[in-house]
Amino acid sequence: TSTAGLLSTLNTVELRKEIDDLTGRLDEAIAAHTIPGWFERGCRKRELTAIRTAEPITVDGRLEEAAWSSAARIEHFVDWRQLRLESLETVGRLAYDDQTLYVAMECFDPKPADISAAMSGADQYRLCDSVEVFVAPRSGNQFTHWIVDSFGTVFDARTEKTVDGRTSYTAEWNGGAQAKSTR
């Protein structure tokens, strides 16, 4: 069969109905793929200030050090693909000392046995239950990217803006991050 032969067999009544249905949902489709200005402005304003800790924090997946109880919380994360709050709450905190930036993430899940951790090793990222952290200096010319799964496996990468303005992203960069998790 030729393309012309296929087109001639289309039922124009059914085609018209589908076009009318799509046209009736056009505003809904546009809204689903447009980030509202209030949402974008609100997300850009969210900041979390790290607290300074006098003593190093043990990276063990527990939040027992005093620094964590006084650290500011960031919560109510948003699913940027659907422009709505995530269905499960996550709370983040930051602390630092002279040598290290510490990131704590508490991910609340009513079914911890169903958590999927699929990264087979460091820098072997696959979609799974994980947290992502992006850290950028105020200069804005680069950022680092960490993904940690529920077993504490780390994927790390880094981006830099090149002289010509392009962004270069490399997963070959290894920042030496340590991660531990508990359930």
mmCIF file of N, CA, C and O in Angstrom, residues 31-101:
data_model
loop_
_atom_site.group_PDB
_atom_site.id
_atom_site.type_symbol
_atom_site.label_atom_id
_atom_site.label_comp_id
_atom_site.label_asym_id
_atom_site.label_seq_id
_atom_site.Cartn_x
_atom_site.Cartn_y
_atom_site.Cartn_z
ATOM 1 N N ALA A 31 -1.100 24.414 29.216
ATOM 2 C CA ALA A 31 -0.846 24.633 30.639
ATOM 3 C C ALA A 31 0.034 23.533 31.219
ATOM 4 O O ALA A 31 0.863 23.789 32.081
ATOM 5 N N ALA A 32 -0.138 22.315 30.727
ATOM 6 C CA ALA A 32 0.649 21.200 31.243
ATOM 7 C C ALA A 32 2.119 21.292 30.857
ATOM 8 O O ALA A 32 2.962 20.672 31.480
ATOM 9 N N HIS A 33 2.428 22.056 29.835
ATOM 10 C CA HIS A 33 3.808 22.149 29.371
ATOM 11 C C HIS A 33 4.384 23.555 29.518
ATOM 12 O O HIS A 33 5.396 23.880 28.923
ATOM 13 N N THR A 34 3.741 24.388 30.308
ATOM 14 C CA THR A 34 4.217 25.747 30.543
ATOM 15 C C THR A 34 4.433 25.935 32.032
ATOM 16 O O THR A 34 3.563 25.606 32.828
ATOM 17 N N ILE A 35 5.590 26.449 32.423
ATOM 18 C CA ILE A 35 5.865 26.699 33.830
ATOM 19 C C ILE A 35 5.289 28.059 34.184
ATOM 20 O O ILE A 35 5.690 29.073 33.606
ATOM 21 N N PRO A 36 4.334 28.108 35.102
ATOM 22 C CA PRO A 36 3.775 29.409 35.483
ATOM 23 C C PRO A 36 4.845 30.311 36.082
ATOM 24 O O PRO A 36 5.746 29.837 36.780
ATOM 25 N N GLY A 37 4.758 31.605 35.830
ATOM 26 C CA GLY A 37 5.756 32.551 36.321
ATOM 27 C C GLY A 37 5.899 32.515 37.831
ATOM 28 O O GLY A 37 7.014 32.540 38.358
ATOM 29 N N TRP A 38 4.776 32.434 38.570
ATOM 30 C CA TRP A 38 4.846 32.407 40.034
ATOM 31 C C TRP A 38 5.616 31.192 40.525
ATOM 32 O O TRP A 38 6.348 31.249 41.496
ATOM 33 N N PHE A 39 5.461 30.059 39.809
ATOM 34 C CA PHE A 39 6.130 28.830 40.202
ATOM 35 C C PHE A 39 7.631 28.957 39.968
ATOM 36 O O PHE A 39 8.436 28.648 40.836
ATOM 37 N N GLU A 40 8.009 29.442 38.797
ATOM 38 C CA GLU A 40 9.426 29.579 38.463
ATOM 39 C C GLU A 40 10.109 30.562 39.409
ATOM 40 O O GLU A 40 11.191 30.299 39.913
ATOM 41 N N ARG A 41 9.480 31.694 39.696
ATOM 42 C CA ARG A 41 10.069 32.680 40.608
ATOM 43 C C ARG A 41 10.226 32.101 42.003
ATOM 44 O O ARG A 41 11.242 32.292 42.658
ATOM 45 N N GLY A 42 9.227 31.374 42.456
ATOM 46 C CA GLY A 42 9.284 30.769 43.782
ATOM 47 C C GLY A 42 10.383 29.742 43.904
ATOM 48 O O GLY A 42 11.084 29.669 44.915
ATOM 49 N N CYS A 43 10.580 28.932 42.872
ATOM 50 C CA CYS A 43 11.633 27.913 42.896
ATOM 51 C C CYS A 43 13.010 28.555 42.879
ATOM 52 O O CYS A 43 13.927 28.090 43.535
ATOM 53 N N ARG A 44 13.173 29.602 42.124
ATOM 54 C CA ARG A 44 14.471 30.261 42.045
ATOM 55 C C ARG A 44 14.846 30.937 43.363
ATOM 56 O O ARG A 44 16.004 31.125 43.656
ATOM 57 N N LYS A 45 13.866 31.320 44.175
ATOM 58 C CA LYS A 45 14.133 32.013 45.424
ATOM 59 C C LYS A 45 14.497 31.057 46.553
ATOM 60 O O LYS A 45 14.999 31.482 47.573
ATOM 61 N N ARG A 46 14.210 29.788 46.395
ATOM 62 C CA ARG A 46 14.459 28.844 47.482
ATOM 63 C C ARG A 46 15.952 28.688 47.707
ATOM 64 O O ARG A 46 16.696 28.355 46.805
ATOM 65 N N GLU A 47 16.362 28.975 48.922
ATOM 66 C CA GLU A 47 17.760 28.835 49.295
ATOM 67 C C GLU A 47 17.829 28.125 50.631
ATOM 68 O O GLU A 47 16.920 28.238 51.449
ATOM 69 N N LEU A 48 18.908 27.431 50.843
ATOM 70 C CA LEU A 48 19.146 26.764 52.107
ATOM 71 C C LEU A 48 20.548 27.151 52.548
ATOM 72 O O LEU A 48 21.510 26.948 51.803
ATOM 73 N N THR A 49 20.653 27.731 53.721
ATOM 74 C CA THR A 49 21.949 28.148 54.235
ATOM 75 C C THR A 49 22.531 27.042 55.099
ATOM 76 O O THR A 49 21.864 26.530 56.001
ATOM 77 N N ALA A 50 23.763 26.691 54.815
ATOM 78 C CA ALA A 50 24.453 25.670 55.600
ATOM 79 C C ALA A 50 24.904 26.269 56.926
ATOM 80 O O ALA A 50 25.319 27.422 56.986
ATOM 81 N N ILE A 51 24.809 25.468 57.991
ATOM 82 C CA ILE A 51 25.308 25.934 59.284
ATOM 83 C C ILE A 51 26.739 25.435 59.465
ATOM 84 O O ILE A 51 27.118 24.387 58.948
ATOM 85 N N ARG A 52 27.523 26.211 60.165
ATOM 86 C CA ARG A 52 28.900 25.821 60.442
ATOM 87 C C ARG A 52 28.904 24.922 61.671
ATOM 88 O O ARG A 52 28.256 25.209 62.671
ATOM 89 N N THR A 53 29.628 23.839 61.584
ATOM 90 C CA THR A 53 29.756 22.930 62.714
ATOM 91 C C THR A 53 31.211 22.939 63.191
ATOM 92 O O THR A 53 32.133 22.974 62.367
ATOM 93 N N ALA A 54 31.400 22.952 64.491
ATOM 94 C CA ALA A 54 32.748 23.012 65.065
ATOM 95 C C ALA A 54 33.469 21.677 64.932
ATOM 96 O O ALA A 54 34.698 21.634 64.861
ATOM 97 N N GLU A 55 32.716 20.603 64.885
ATOM 98 C CA GLU A 55 33.324 19.275 64.812
ATOM 99 C C GLU A 55 32.858 18.555 63.553
ATOM 100 O O GLU A 55 31.731 18.742 63.108
ATOM 101 N N PRO A 56 33.719 17.718 62.986
ATOM 102 C CA PRO A 56 33.304 16.951 61.807
ATOM 103 C C PRO A 56 32.088 16.077 62.127
ATOM 104 O O PRO A 56 31.916 15.621 63.252
ATOM 105 N N ILE A 57 31.257 15.877 61.125
ATOM 106 C CA ILE A 57 30.070 15.034 61.257
ATOM 107 C C ILE A 57 30.414 13.655 60.714
ATOM 108 O O ILE A 57 31.050 13.523 59.661
ATOM 109 N N THR A 58 30.004 12.623 61.425
ATOM 110 C CA THR A 58 30.233 11.259 60.971
ATOM 111 C C THR A 58 29.257 10.941 59.851
ATOM 112 O O THR A 58 28.044 11.091 60.014
ATOM 113 N N VAL A 59 29.778 10.514 58.721
ATOM 114 C CA VAL A 59 28.932 10.152 57.585
ATOM 115 C C VAL A 59 28.509 8.697 57.783
ATOM 116 O O VAL A 59 29.230 7.773 57.434
ATOM 117 N N ASP A 60 27.326 8.531 58.406
ATOM 118 C CA ASP A 60 26.861 7.190 58.747
ATOM 119 C C ASP A 60 25.385 6.967 58.423
ATOM 120 O O ASP A 60 24.818 5.940 58.756
ATOM 121 N N GLY A 61 24.737 7.963 57.787
ATOM 122 C CA GLY A 61 23.329 7.814 57.449
ATOM 123 C C GLY A 61 22.390 8.123 58.600
ATOM 124 O O GLY A 61 21.181 7.972 58.471
ATOM 125 N N ARG A 62 22.922 8.544 59.724
ATOM 126 C CA ARG A 62 22.097 8.908 60.875
ATOM 127 C C ARG A 62 22.256 10.402 61.136
ATOM 128 O O ARG A 62 23.280 10.982 60.832
ATOM 129 N N LEU A 63 21.257 11.000 61.720
ATOM 130 C CA LEU A 63 21.287 12.442 61.997
ATOM 131 C C LEU A 63 21.327 12.673 63.501
ATOM 132 O O LEU A 63 20.481 13.360 64.070
ATOM 133 N N GLU A 64 22.335 12.092 64.164
ATOM 134 C CA GLU A 64 22.415 12.152 65.620
ATOM 135 C C GLU A 64 23.254 13.310 66.134
ATOM 136 O O GLU A 64 23.151 13.668 67.303
ATOM 137 N N GLU A 65 24.113 13.917 65.298
ATOM 138 C CA GLU A 65 24.935 15.033 65.752
ATOM 139 C C GLU A 65 24.058 16.251 66.033
ATOM 140 O O GLU A 65 23.036 16.477 65.389
ATOM 141 N N ALA A 66 24.491 17.064 66.986
ATOM 142 C CA ALA A 66 23.742 18.258 67.381
ATOM 143 C C ALA A 66 23.563 19.219 66.211
ATOM 144 O O ALA A 66 22.552 19.916 66.126
ATOM 145 N N ALA A 67 24.524 19.265 65.310
ATOM 146 C CA ALA A 67 24.438 20.190 64.168
ATOM 147 C C ALA A 67 23.153 19.977 63.380
ATOM 148 O O ALA A 67 22.525 20.941 62.935
ATOM 149 N N TRP A 68 22.725 18.720 63.223
ATOM 150 C CA TRP A 68 21.538 18.454 62.408
ATOM 151 C C TRP A 68 20.270 18.994 63.055
ATOM 152 O O TRP A 68 19.351 19.424 62.359
ATOM 153 N N SER A 69 20.203 19.002 64.378
ATOM 154 C CA SER A 69 18.982 19.512 65.022
ATOM 155 C C SER A 69 18.877 21.026 64.909
ATOM 156 O O SER A 69 17.776 21.576 64.954
ATOM 157 N N SER A 70 19.997 21.724 64.728
ATOM 158 C CA SER A 70 19.934 23.182 64.589
ATOM 159 C C SER A 70 20.027 23.647 63.135
ATOM 160 O O SER A 70 19.904 24.831 62.855
ATOM 161 N N ALA A 71 20.209 22.727 62.219
ATOM 162 C CA ALA A 71 20.304 23.092 60.795
ATOM 163 C C ALA A 71 18.928 23.434 60.233
ATOM 164 O O ALA A 71 17.931 22.790 60.571
ATOM 165 N N ALA A 72 18.889 24.453 59.393
ATOM 166 C CA ALA A 72 17.636 24.818 58.716
ATOM 167 C C ALA A 72 17.192 23.663 57.821
ATOM 168 O O ALA A 72 18.011 22.914 57.299
ATOM 169 N N ARG A 73 15.892 23.561 57.641
ATOM 170 C CA ARG A 73 15.308 22.495 56.808
ATOM 171 C C ARG A 73 14.830 23.086 55.489
ATOM 172 O O ARG A 73 14.336 24.202 55.456
ATOM 173 N N ILE A 74 14.964 22.311 54.438
ATOM 174 C CA ILE A 74 14.288 22.637 53.184
ATOM 175 C C ILE A 74 13.398 21.434 52.886
ATOM 176 O O ILE A 74 13.825 20.282 52.986
ATOM 177 N N GLU A 75 12.153 21.727 52.602
ATOM 178 C CA GLU A 75 11.183 20.644 52.409
ATOM 179 C C GLU A 75 10.187 21.028 51.329
ATOM 180 O O GLU A 75 10.320 22.063 50.697
ATOM 181 N N HIS A 76 9.211 20.193 51.125
ATOM 182 C CA HIS A 76 8.175 20.417 50.113
ATOM 183 C C HIS A 76 8.798 20.520 48.724
ATOM 184 O O HIS A 76 8.611 21.488 48.012
ATOM 185 N N PHE A 77 9.534 19.496 48.360
ATOM 186 C CA PHE A 77 10.141 19.454 47.038
ATOM 187 C C PHE A 77 9.062 19.280 45.976
ATOM 188 O O PHE A 77 7.998 18.738 46.240
ATOM 189 N N VAL A 78 9.382 19.717 44.782
ATOM 190 C CA VAL A 78 8.415 19.753 43.697
ATOM 191 C C VAL A 78 8.860 18.828 42.573
ATOM 192 O O VAL A 78 10.039 18.762 42.242
ATOM 193 N N ASP A 79 7.916 18.101 42.002
ATOM 194 C CA ASP A 79 8.163 17.319 40.797
ATOM 195 C C ASP A 79 8.107 18.306 39.639
ATOM 196 O O ASP A 79 7.033 18.754 39.256
ATOM 197 N N TRP A 80 9.256 18.676 39.114
ATOM 198 C CA TRP A 80 9.321 19.714 38.080
ATOM 199 C C TRP A 80 8.668 19.278 36.780
ATOM 200 O O TRP A 80 8.263 20.097 35.983
ATOM 201 N N ARG A 81 8.517 17.971 36.571
ATOM 202 C CA ARG A 81 7.866 17.512 35.334
ATOM 203 C C ARG A 81 6.365 17.716 35.379
ATOM 204 O O ARG A 81 5.728 17.903 34.363
ATOM 205 N N GLN A 82 5.787 17.648 36.592
ATOM 206 C CA GLN A 82 4.332 17.767 36.711
ATOM 207 C C GLN A 82 3.898 19.023 37.460
ATOM 208 O O GLN A 82 2.710 19.229 37.672
ATOM 209 N N LEU A 83 4.849 19.852 37.877
ATOM 210 C CA LEU A 83 4.565 21.113 38.565
ATOM 211 C C LEU A 83 3.638 20.924 39.759
ATOM 212 O O LEU A 83 2.643 21.611 39.930
ATOM 213 N N ARG A 84 3.984 19.959 40.598
ATOM 214 C CA ARG A 84 3.216 19.739 41.810
ATOM 215 C C ARG A 84 4.147 19.201 42.888
ATOM 216 O O ARG A 84 5.253 18.737 42.599
ATOM 217 N N LEU A 85 3.689 19.274 44.120
ATOM 218 C CA LEU A 85 4.484 18.744 45.216
ATOM 219 C C LEU A 85 4.692 17.247 45.030
ATOM 220 O O LEU A 85 3.800 16.547 44.547
ATOM 221 N N GLU A 86 5.873 16.790 45.431
ATOM 222 C CA GLU A 86 6.116 15.355 45.401
ATOM 223 C C GLU A 86 5.120 14.661 46.320
ATOM 224 O O GLU A 86 4.692 15.225 47.329
ATOM 225 N N SER A 87 4.763 13.448 45.990
ATOM 226 C CA SER A 87 3.768 12.733 46.787
ATOM 227 C C SER A 87 4.340 12.274 48.127
ATOM 228 O O SER A 87 3.598 12.111 49.092
ATOM 229 N N LEU A 88 5.654 12.073 48.203
ATOM 230 C CA LEU A 88 6.298 11.672 49.451
ATOM 231 C C LEU A 88 7.237 12.792 49.895
ATOM 232 O O LEU A 88 7.981 13.340 49.084
ATOM 233 N N GLU A 89 7.209 13.126 51.163
ATOM 234 C CA GLU A 89 8.001 14.243 51.685
ATOM 235 C C GLU A 89 9.480 13.878 51.790
ATOM 236 O O GLU A 89 9.836 12.738 52.093
ATOM 237 N N THR A 90 10.328 14.845 51.507
ATOM 238 C CA THR A 90 11.773 14.756 51.687
ATOM 239 C C THR A 90 12.211 16.035 52.385
ATOM 240 O O THR A 90 11.717 17.107 52.074
ATOM 241 N N VAL A 91 13.132 15.895 53.338
ATOM 242 C CA VAL A 91 13.653 17.047 54.070
ATOM 243 C C VAL A 91 15.165 17.048 53.923
ATOM 244 O O VAL A 91 15.819 16.020 54.125
ATOM 245 N N GLY A 92 15.715 18.212 53.563
ATOM 246 C CA GLY A 92 17.162 18.339 53.411
ATOM 247 C C GLY A 92 17.734 19.313 54.425
ATOM 248 O O GLY A 92 17.040 20.225 54.897
ATOM 249 N N ARG A 93 18.996 19.103 54.771
ATOM 250 C CA ARG A 93 19.730 19.993 55.669
ATOM 251 C C ARG A 93 21.173 20.072 55.185
ATOM 252 O O ARG A 93 21.683 19.122 54.600
ATOM 253 N N LEU A 94 21.832 21.199 55.487
ATOM 254 C CA LEU A 94 23.226 21.394 55.112
ATOM 255 C C LEU A 94 24.048 21.848 56.310
ATOM 256 O O LEU A 94 23.577 22.642 57.125
ATOM 257 N N ALA A 95 25.277 21.374 56.383
ATOM 258 C CA ALA A 95 26.235 21.823 57.392
ATOM 259 C C ALA A 95 27.613 21.809 56.730
ATOM 260 O O ALA A 95 27.815 21.172 55.686
ATOM 261 N N TYR A 96 28.555 22.517 57.335
ATOM 262 C CA TYR A 96 29.915 22.517 56.791
ATOM 263 C C TYR A 96 30.916 22.748 57.908
ATOM 264 O O TYR A 96 30.594 23.255 58.977
ATOM 265 N N ASP A 97 32.152 22.326 57.648
ATOM 266 C CA ASP A 97 33.287 22.664 58.500
ATOM 267 C C ASP A 97 34.412 23.132 57.582
ATOM 268 O O ASP A 97 34.155 23.414 56.404
ATOM 269 N N ASP A 98 35.618 23.219 58.073
ATOM 270 C CA ASP A 98 36.714 23.736 57.258
ATOM 271 C C ASP A 98 37.022 22.862 56.042
ATOM 272 O O ASP A 98 37.588 23.336 55.066
ATOM 273 N N GLN A 99 36.658 21.594 56.082
ATOM 274 C CA GLN A 99 37.018 20.660 55.021
ATOM 275 C C GLN A 99 35.864 20.131 54.180
ATOM 276 O O GLN A 99 36.067 19.694 53.060
ATOM 277 N N THR A 100 34.650 20.140 54.724
ATOM 278 C CA THR A 100 33.578 19.354 54.117
ATOM 279 C C THR A 100 32.235 20.082 54.118
ATOM 280 O O THR A 100 31.902 20.772 55.073
ATOM 281 N N LEU A 101 31.477 19.869 53.055
ATOM 282 C CA LEU A 101 30.068 20.243 53.000
ATOM 283 C C LEU A 101 29.288 18.965 53.276
ATOM 284 O O LEU A 101 29.485 17.948 52.604
#
